[in-house]
Tab-separated table of C-alpha atoms and ligand atoms in Angstrom:
chain	number	residue	atom	x	y	z
B	450	MET	CA	-76.502	141.206	115.176
B	451	ALA	CA	-80.097	142.246	115.331
B	452	ASP	CA	-81.341	142.499	118.780
B	453	THR	CA	-82.469	139.051	119.874
B	454	ALA	CA	-85.563	140.595	121.753
B	455	PHE	CA	-87.059	141.240	118.303
B	456	ALA	CA	-88.625	138.321	116.581
B	457	PRO	CA	-87.147	137.476	113.074
B	458	ARG	CA	-89.167	139.592	110.510
B	459	VAL	CA	-88.363	140.409	106.987
B	460	PHE	CA	-89.396	143.611	105.126
B	461	SER	CA	-88.558	144.282	101.506
B	462	GLY	CA	-90.068	146.391	98.801
B	463	ILE	CA	-90.076	147.154	95.138
B	464	LYS	CA	-90.971	150.550	93.457
B	465	PRO	CA	-93.562	150.410	90.823
B	466	SER	CA	-91.622	152.724	88.531
B	467	GLY	CA	-92.277	150.293	85.593
B	468	GLY	CA	-92.882	146.671	85.046
B	469	LEU	CA	-90.538	144.324	86.722
B	470	THR	CA	-87.340	143.160	84.938
B	471	LEU	CA	-85.270	139.905	85.110
B	472	GLY	CA	-83.025	142.058	87.292
B	473	ASN	CA	-85.649	142.368	90.080
B	474	TYR	CA	-86.692	138.799	89.678
B	475	LEU	CA	-83.386	137.335	90.018
B	476	GLY	CA	-81.894	139.895	92.323
B	477	ALA	CA	-84.783	140.257	94.742
B	478	ILE	CA	-88.048	138.125	94.408
B	479	LYS	CA	-86.326	134.842	93.955
B	480	ARG	CA	-84.667	135.457	97.591
B	481	TRP	CA	-87.854	136.855	98.850
B	482	VAL	CA	-89.763	133.598	98.113
B	483	GLU	CA	-86.957	131.542	99.702
B	484	MET	CA	-87.296	133.624	102.856
B	485	GLN	CA	-91.072	133.095	102.897
B	486	GLU	CA	-90.340	129.394	102.773
B	487	ASP	CA	-88.137	129.498	105.803
B	488	PRO	CA	-90.362	129.119	108.906
B	489	THR	CA	-87.844	131.279	110.918
B	490	TYR	CA	-89.186	134.441	109.439
B	491	GLU	CA	-92.510	136.346	109.145
B	492	THR	CA	-92.267	137.994	105.761
B	493	ILE	CA	-93.937	141.393	104.602
B	494	TYR	CA	-93.346	142.629	101.094
B	495	CYS	CA	-94.455	145.929	99.826
B	496	VAL	CA	-95.124	147.589	96.551
B	497	VAL	CA	-93.383	150.996	97.545
B	498	ASP	CA	-95.480	153.359	95.451
B	499	MET	CA	-94.643	156.270	97.674
B	500	HIS	CA	-91.005	155.817	96.576
B	501	ALA	CA	-91.921	155.558	92.879
B	502	VAL	CA	-93.284	159.274	92.817
B	503	THR	CA	-89.765	160.496	93.808
B	504	VAL	CA	-89.382	160.982	90.051
B	505	TRP	CA	-92.357	161.920	87.706
B	506	GLN	CA	-94.965	159.022	87.247
B	507	ASP	CA	-97.878	159.422	84.848
B	508	PRO	CA	-100.825	158.590	86.949
B	509	ALA	CA	-102.247	155.892	84.582
B	510	ASP	CA	-98.748	154.271	84.487
B	511	LEU	CA	-98.378	154.316	88.381
B	512	ARG	CA	-101.688	152.581	88.581
B	513	ARG	CA	-100.716	149.944	85.972
B	514	ALA	CA	-97.426	149.331	87.569
B	515	THR	CA	-98.733	149.002	91.004
B	516	ARG	CA	-100.820	146.140	89.998
B	517	GLU	CA	-98.149	144.746	87.529
B	518	VAL	CA	-95.500	144.572	90.426
B	519	ALA	CA	-97.977	142.982	92.885
B	520	ALA	CA	-98.949	140.464	90.056
B	521	SER	CA	-95.324	139.693	89.266
B	522	MET	CA	-94.731	139.059	93.058
B	523	ILE	CA	-97.642	136.560	93.358
B	524	ALA	CA	-96.819	134.979	89.946
B	525	SER	CA	-93.261	134.298	91.169
B	526	GLY	CA	-94.317	132.526	94.264
B	527	ILE	CA	-94.913	135.258	97.047
B	528	ASP	CA	-98.210	133.818	98.583
B	529	PRO	CA	-100.410	136.466	100.147
B	530	GLU	CA	-101.588	134.267	102.775
B	531	ARG	CA	-98.151	133.476	104.025
B	532	SER	CA	-96.524	136.696	103.439
B	533	ILE	CA	-98.187	140.025	103.961
B	534	LEU	CA	-98.291	141.812	100.547
B	535	PHE	CA	-99.557	145.211	99.991
B	536	ASN	CA	-99.011	148.696	98.567
B	537	GLN	CA	-97.514	151.369	100.737
B	538	ALA	CA	-100.028	154.074	100.035
B	539	ARG	CA	-102.532	151.938	101.760
B	540	VAL	CA	-100.725	152.292	105.210
B	541	PRO	CA	-100.311	155.992	105.845
B	542	ALA	CA	-98.144	155.066	108.982
B	543	HIS	CA	-95.150	154.668	106.567
B	544	THR	CA	-95.266	158.364	105.788
B	545	GLU	CA	-95.926	159.473	109.312
B	546	LEU	CA	-92.864	157.556	110.592
B	547	GLY	CA	-91.004	158.731	107.505
B	548	TRP	CA	-91.524	162.362	108.660
B	549	LEU	CA	-90.311	161.591	112.128
B	550	PHE	CA	-87.237	159.833	110.885
B	551	SER	CA	-86.445	162.800	108.429
B	552	CYS	CA	-86.046	164.726	111.778
B	553	VAL	CA	-83.743	162.062	113.269
B	554	ALA	CA	-81.449	161.555	110.042
B	555	ARG	CA	-78.805	164.163	109.620
B	556	VAL	CA	-78.248	166.168	106.315
B	557	GLY	CA	-74.564	165.003	106.343
B	558	TRP	CA	-75.760	161.227	106.303
B	559	MET	CA	-78.037	161.922	103.312
B	560	ASN	CA	-75.237	163.543	101.539
B	561	ARG	CA	-73.253	160.417	101.563
B	562	MET	CA	-75.845	158.366	99.718
B	563	THR	CA	-74.246	157.372	96.467
B	564	GLN	CA	-77.594	156.130	94.926
B	565	PHE	CA	-78.799	159.835	95.244
B	566	LYS	CA	-75.549	160.954	93.572
B	567	ASP	CA	-75.903	158.459	90.725
B	568	LYS	CA	-79.636	159.126	90.174
B	569	ALA	CA	-79.439	162.956	90.313
B	570	GLY	CA	-76.251	163.214	88.467
B	571	LYS	CA	-75.548	166.760	87.385
B	572	ASN	CA	-79.008	167.656	87.893
B	573	ALA	CA	-79.011	167.742	91.805
B	574	GLU	CA	-80.652	171.080	92.035
B	575	LYS	CA	-83.568	170.063	89.959
B	576	VAL	CA	-84.619	166.605	91.353
B	577	SER	CA	-87.420	166.319	94.042
B	578	LEU	CA	-86.745	166.727	97.665
B	579	GLY	CA	-88.341	163.369	97.990
B	580	LEU	CA	-85.643	161.729	95.930
B	581	TYR	CA	-83.151	163.173	98.459
B	582	ALA	CA	-85.022	162.280	101.564
B	583	TYR	CA	-86.276	158.819	100.407
B	584	PRO	CA	-83.893	156.705	102.524
B	585	ALA	CA	-85.593	158.213	105.523
B	586	LEU	CA	-88.917	156.971	104.213
B	587	MET	CA	-87.111	153.486	103.608
B	588	ALA	CA	-85.931	153.318	107.179
B	589	ALA	CA	-89.466	154.110	108.311
B	590	ASP	CA	-90.837	151.267	105.893
B	591	ILE	CA	-88.351	148.686	107.644
B	592	LEU	CA	-88.679	149.952	111.370
B	593	LEU	CA	-92.447	150.456	111.375
B	594	TYR	CA	-92.530	146.594	111.520
B	595	HIS	CA	-89.534	146.178	113.644
B	596	ALA	CA	-88.042	144.304	110.782
B	597	THR	CA	-84.863	142.610	111.771
B	598	HIS	CA	-83.801	141.426	108.224
B	599	VAL	CA	-84.013	143.048	104.935
B	600	PRO	CA	-83.151	141.160	101.642
B	601	VAL	CA	-81.539	143.774	99.308
B	602	GLY	CA	-79.322	143.914	96.410
B	603	GLU	CA	-75.643	145.236	96.978
B	604	ASP	CA	-76.956	148.691	95.656
B	605	GLN	CA	-79.357	149.120	98.435
B	606	LYS	CA	-76.908	148.138	101.238
B	607	GLN	CA	-75.998	151.732	102.134
B	608	HIS	CA	-79.568	152.547	102.714
B	609	VAL	CA	-80.023	149.645	105.215
B	610	GLU	CA	-76.710	150.987	106.894
B	611	LEU	CA	-78.708	154.419	107.236
B	612	THR	CA	-81.637	152.733	108.699
B	613	ARG	CA	-79.467	151.252	111.310
B	614	ASP	CA	-77.994	154.745	111.977
B	615	ILE	CA	-81.472	156.189	112.400
B	616	ALA	CA	-82.569	153.369	114.741
B	617	ALA	CA	-79.354	153.595	116.993
B	618	LYS	CA	-79.783	157.468	117.049
B	619	PHE	CA	-83.395	157.271	118.044
B	620	ASN	CA	-82.694	154.695	120.625
B	621	HIS	CA	-79.772	156.697	121.999
B	622	ASP	CA	-81.647	160.098	122.078
B	623	TYR	CA	-84.753	158.955	123.708
B	624	GLY	CA	-82.748	156.434	125.967
B	625	VAL	CA	-84.737	153.450	124.847
B	626	ASP	CA	-84.125	150.228	123.083
B	627	PHE	CA	-87.203	150.429	120.870
B	628	PHE	CA	-86.004	150.053	117.376
B	629	PRO	CA	-83.956	146.840	116.235
B	630	ILE	CA	-80.755	147.238	114.474
B	631	THR	CA	-81.660	145.675	111.171
B	632	GLU	CA	-79.419	143.283	109.218
B	633	PRO	CA	-79.106	143.636	105.420
B	634	VAL	CA	-79.288	140.168	103.788
B	635	THR	CA	-77.241	140.194	100.682
B	636	GLU	CA	-75.820	136.610	100.602
B	637	GLY	CA	-77.913	133.707	99.124
B	638	PRO	CA	-79.220	133.208	95.498
B	639	ALA	CA	-79.691	136.798	94.473
B	640	MET	CA	-77.400	138.383	92.016
B	641	ARG	CA	-76.764	141.466	90.174
B	642	VAL	CA	-78.134	141.449	86.642
B	643	MET	CA	-76.417	143.998	84.255
B	644	ASN	CA	-77.832	145.979	81.342
B	645	LEU	CA	-77.935	144.087	78.066
B	646	ARG	CA	-76.405	146.895	76.215
B	647	ASP	CA	-73.809	148.124	78.655
B	648	GLY	CA	-72.203	145.653	81.103
B	649	SER	CA	-71.104	148.329	83.489
B	650	LYS	CA	-74.715	149.427	84.314
B	651	LYS	CA	-77.389	147.423	86.194
B	652	MET	CA	-80.533	146.251	84.567
B	653	SER	CA	-83.185	149.013	85.457
B	654	LYS	CA	-86.851	149.099	84.893
B	655	SER	CA	-86.740	152.566	83.935
B	656	GLY	CA	-83.526	152.614	81.839
B	657	GLU	CA	-83.695	154.501	78.673
B	658	SER	CA	-83.982	151.606	75.938
B	659	ASP	CA	-86.351	148.634	76.064
B	660	MET	CA	-83.571	146.576	74.408
B	661	GLU	CA	-81.387	146.853	77.608
B	662	ARG	CA	-83.680	144.851	79.756
B	663	ILE	CA	-85.867	141.723	79.839
B	664	ASN	CA	-89.256	142.687	81.135
B	665	MET	CA	-91.257	140.025	83.051
B	666	LEU	CA	-94.016	140.318	80.361
B	667	ASP	CA	-91.851	140.016	77.452
B	668	ASP	CA	-93.062	137.474	74.958
B	669	ALA	CA	-90.762	134.630	73.740
B	670	ASP	CA	-89.878	136.403	70.341
B	671	THR	CA	-88.955	139.529	72.245
B	672	ILE	CA	-86.942	137.702	74.700
B	673	ALA	CA	-85.190	135.857	71.839
B	674	LYS	CA	-84.458	139.197	69.980
B	675	LYS	CA	-83.175	140.902	73.080
B	676	PHE	CA	-80.621	138.203	73.807
B	677	LYS	CA	-79.740	138.034	70.057
B	678	LYS	CA	-79.165	141.861	70.030
B	679	ALA	CA	-77.469	141.832	73.560
B	680	LYS	CA	-73.904	143.486	73.280
B	681	THR	CA	-70.977	141.103	73.453
B	682	ASP	CA	-67.447	140.969	71.877
B	683	PRO	CA	-66.509	139.018	68.704
B	684	GLU	CA	-64.741	136.416	70.883
B	685	PRO	CA	-66.575	133.009	71.683
B	686	LEU	CA	-67.063	132.168	75.306
B	687	SER	CA	-63.613	131.279	76.930
B	688	SER	CA	-63.062	127.819	78.190
B	689	ASP	CA	-63.489	128.734	81.818
B	690	LEU	CA	-64.792	131.599	84.153
B	691	ALA	CA	-61.375	133.198	84.622
B	692	GLY	CA	-61.150	133.873	80.835
B	693	LEU	CA	-64.309	136.098	81.313
B	694	ALA	CA	-62.415	138.764	83.321
B	695	GLY	CA	-62.745	142.049	81.717
B	696	ARG	CA	-65.670	141.033	79.488
B	697	PRO	CA	-68.520	142.284	81.582
B	698	GLU	CA	-71.291	141.744	78.931
B	699	ALA	CA	-70.061	137.999	78.287
B	700	ARG	CA	-69.969	137.469	82.089
B	701	ASN	CA	-73.449	138.907	82.561
B	702	LEU	CA	-74.996	136.537	79.999
B	703	VAL	CA	-73.320	133.576	81.790
B	704	ASP	CA	-74.629	134.792	85.144
B	705	ILE	CA	-78.043	135.294	83.886
B	706	TYR	CA	-77.979	131.577	82.652
B	707	ALA	CA	-76.603	130.517	86.014
B	708	GLY	CA	-79.480	132.479	87.952
B	709	LEU	CA	-82.285	131.070	85.606
B	710	ALA	CA	-80.811	127.506	85.799
B	711	ASP	CA	-80.108	127.725	89.569
B	712	ILE	CA	-76.602	126.422	89.048
B	713	SER	CA	-73.174	128.057	89.355
B	714	ALA	CA	-71.518	130.246	86.682
B	715	GLU	CA	-68.722	127.493	86.745
B	716	ALA	CA	-71.250	124.889	85.787
B	717	VAL	CA	-72.519	127.030	82.932
B	718	MET	CA	-68.917	127.368	81.682
B	719	ALA	CA	-68.446	123.374	81.973
B	720	GLU	CA	-71.172	122.970	79.515
B	721	TYR	CA	-70.851	126.073	77.256
B	722	GLY	CA	-67.116	126.951	77.513
B	723	GLY	CA	-65.534	127.571	74.018
B	724	SER	CA	-69.131	127.895	72.499
B	725	GLY	CA	-69.886	130.723	70.025
B	726	TRP	CA	-72.587	133.199	70.711
B	727	GLY	CA	-74.681	131.644	67.889
B	728	VAL	CA	-75.012	128.526	70.279
B	729	PHE	CA	-75.042	130.207	73.774
B	730	LYS	CA	-77.484	133.064	73.018
B	731	PRO	CA	-80.406	130.841	71.622
B	732	ALA	CA	-79.829	128.388	74.574
B	733	LEU	CA	-80.041	131.251	77.092
B	734	ALA	CA	-83.260	132.701	75.379
B	735	ASP	CA	-84.854	129.141	75.391
B	736	LEU	CA	-83.966	128.941	79.135
B	737	ALA	CA	-85.387	132.481	79.995
B	738	VAL	CA	-88.677	131.728	78.071
B	739	ALA	CA	-89.124	128.417	79.659
B	740	LYS	CA	-88.505	129.997	83.267
B	741	LEU	CA	-90.495	133.236	82.627
B	742	ALA	CA	-93.434	131.942	80.582
B	743	PRO	CA	-95.272	130.285	83.551
B	744	VAL	CA	-94.641	133.507	85.482
B	745	SER	CA	-95.943	135.848	82.838
B	746	ASP	CA	-99.049	133.641	82.099
B	747	GLU	CA	-100.086	133.812	85.585
B	748	MET	CA	-99.351	137.648	85.747
B	749	ARG	CA	-101.601	138.125	82.634
B	750	ARG	CA	-104.350	136.022	84.436
B	751	LEU	CA	-103.967	138.272	87.681
B	752	LEU	CA	-103.944	141.419	85.632
B	753	ASP	CA	-107.249	140.393	83.922
B	754	ALA	CA	-108.913	140.642	87.359
B	755	PRO	CA	-107.556	143.845	88.835
B	756	GLU	CA	-110.332	143.979	91.584
B	757	GLU	CA	-108.929	140.727	92.911
B	758	LEU	CA	-105.534	142.009	92.980
B	759	ASP	CA	-106.616	145.212	94.638
B	760	ALA	CA	-108.544	143.031	97.203
B	761	ILE	CA	-105.340	141.103	97.935
B	762	MET	CA	-103.445	144.337	98.534
B	763	ALA	CA	-106.199	145.726	100.662
B	764	ARG	CA	-106.282	142.620	102.985
B	765	GLY	CA	-102.372	142.771	103.093
B	766	ALA	CA	-102.588	146.441	104.100
B	767	GLU	CA	-105.070	145.588	106.937
B	768	ARG	CA	-102.625	143.048	108.272
B	769	ALA	CA	-99.566	145.335	107.870
B	770	ASP	CA	-101.512	148.148	109.683
B	771	GLU	CA	-102.233	146.043	112.624
B	772	ILE	CA	-98.539	145.430	113.279
B	773	ALA	CA	-97.536	149.064	112.419
B	774	GLN	CA	-100.059	151.058	114.584
B	775	PRO	CA	-98.816	150.117	118.051
B	776	ILE	CA	-95.304	150.684	116.880
B	777	LEU	CA	-96.103	154.022	115.678
B	778	ALA	CA	-98.381	154.941	118.542
B	779	ARG	CA	-95.383	153.989	120.841
B	780	THR	CA	-92.898	156.053	118.846
B	781	TYR	CA	-95.203	159.304	119.053
B	782	ASP	CA	-95.406	158.518	122.915
B	783	ILE	CA	-91.761	158.112	123.299
B	784	MET	CA	-91.201	161.468	121.409
B	785	GLY	CA	-93.578	163.246	123.754
B	786	PHE	CA	-96.527	163.893	121.289
B	787	VAL	CA	-99.929	164.608	122.877
B	788	ARG	CA	-102.436	162.529	120.899
O	1118	LIG	N1	-80.347	144.776	87.916
O	1118	LIG	C1	-80.591	144.227	89.156
O	1118	LIG	N2	-79.997	143.223	89.641
O	1118	LIG	C2	-80.135	142.751	90.811
O	1118	LIG	N3	-81.147	143.204	91.641
O	1118	LIG	C3	-81.854	144.201	91.273
O	1118	LIG	N4	-82.826	145.042	91.827
O	1118	LIG	C4	-83.150	145.947	91.005
O	1118	LIG	N5	-82.493	145.949	89.856
O	1118	LIG	C5	-81.634	144.842	90.017
O	1118	LIG	C6	-83.219	144.801	93.237
O	1118	LIG	O1	-84.769	144.838	93.102
O	1118	LIG	C7	-85.096	145.314	94.374
O	1118	LIG	C8	-86.177	146.367	94.148
O	1118	LIG	O2	-85.646	147.466	93.493
O	1118	LIG	P1	-86.484	148.714	93.298
O	1118	LIG	O3	-87.434	148.501	92.184
O	1118	LIG	O4	-87.175	149.008	94.540
O	1118	LIG	O5	-85.565	149.827	93.011
O	1118	LIG	P2	-84.225	149.884	92.018
O	1118	LIG	O6	-83.101	149.015	92.610
O	1118	LIG	O7	-83.913	151.278	91.741
O	1118	LIG	O8	-84.750	149.111	90.639
O	1118	LIG	P3	-84.705	149.639	89.162
O	1118	LIG	O9	-85.305	148.413	88.267
O	1118	LIG	O10	-83.354	150.012	88.912
O	1118	LIG	O11	-85.667	150.794	89.196
O	1118	LIG	P4	-85.598	152.271	88.723
O	1118	LIG	O12	-85.342	152.127	87.299
O	1118	LIG	O13	-87.049	152.866	88.792
O	1118	LIG	O14	-84.690	152.876	89.441
O	1118	LIG	C9	-84.136	145.793	95.216
O	1118	LIG	O15	-83.744	144.882	96.230
O	1118	LIG	C10	-82.854	145.804	94.235
O	1118	LIG	O16	-81.637	145.676	94.783
């Protein structure tokens, strides 16, 4: 359990390494909105641009994606009055604490990070040092606010474990009880959305082909086309969920329907079990369009006024910095820095 001396505070972030996908929406933002609605928590949500540059980003693309991600969050229900919403580069305390934590974390811990192995692949010698070290910056993002809860997808759970290890080692080495032992929150409405062309891979914003993902800004025709072309097998939907075992692409489409409709996968099968793809895929496309159109309309409105979006993020950064500065100052003090 998180230390009860720490007030319940949520931190989570999304990288602006491209525009958001249905995966980010169903896997992360939907739950963030729920946590914002829960009066137990103070919620802080960040566009983690410093993480995006761990791989090459064209400057114009980074600028556009930073605003697009902020717009997606707001259009999906993150209220910048109730939650603190900002981009990481506006609060330099993240990188300051990130450096201190890269001196606390051990190389052996980093070597165990499976996401690094997945992302670096056979190219480990050629990727940036930042990609290797980024879990220490992620620990700083979280602990800079003494966040007690971090809603993340399963793929990020290992990084929250590392955050706990860093907090525990810092507390132990300096004989303090200063950083909370943060809880990953993986239960709830969130789900893992898989790639439309390969059901063994997750849907990613930076995946190779645009046909493998639904982008939040896709129009109705594009959404219909992508679902129509989504990989499936020739069999129709089975009569029940158990019949979808070993059919990851079919299961993924059923799960996406369930996530969008806010019902269980069993309920989807009760309605569509035995249907052919010619029936199910158009129904899924219609549902996705109905759910995403109001969000993308609002996103377009926000993106037409970038100065308003920037002002929202600047105000959020001020509020974030107010919480961060005393925690950073105390960290420096505990470590013995003369400042
Ligand atoms: N396909 C997914 N299904 C469910 N959840 C997902 N998330 C991302 N993809 C899926 C969740 O979204 C949050 C923010 O993720 P991120 O953008 O910071 O990093 P990521 O997980 O690396 O996302 P991408 O889209 O795969 O980005 P790229 O392609 O740039 O690496 C996290 O909570 C994540 O679990």
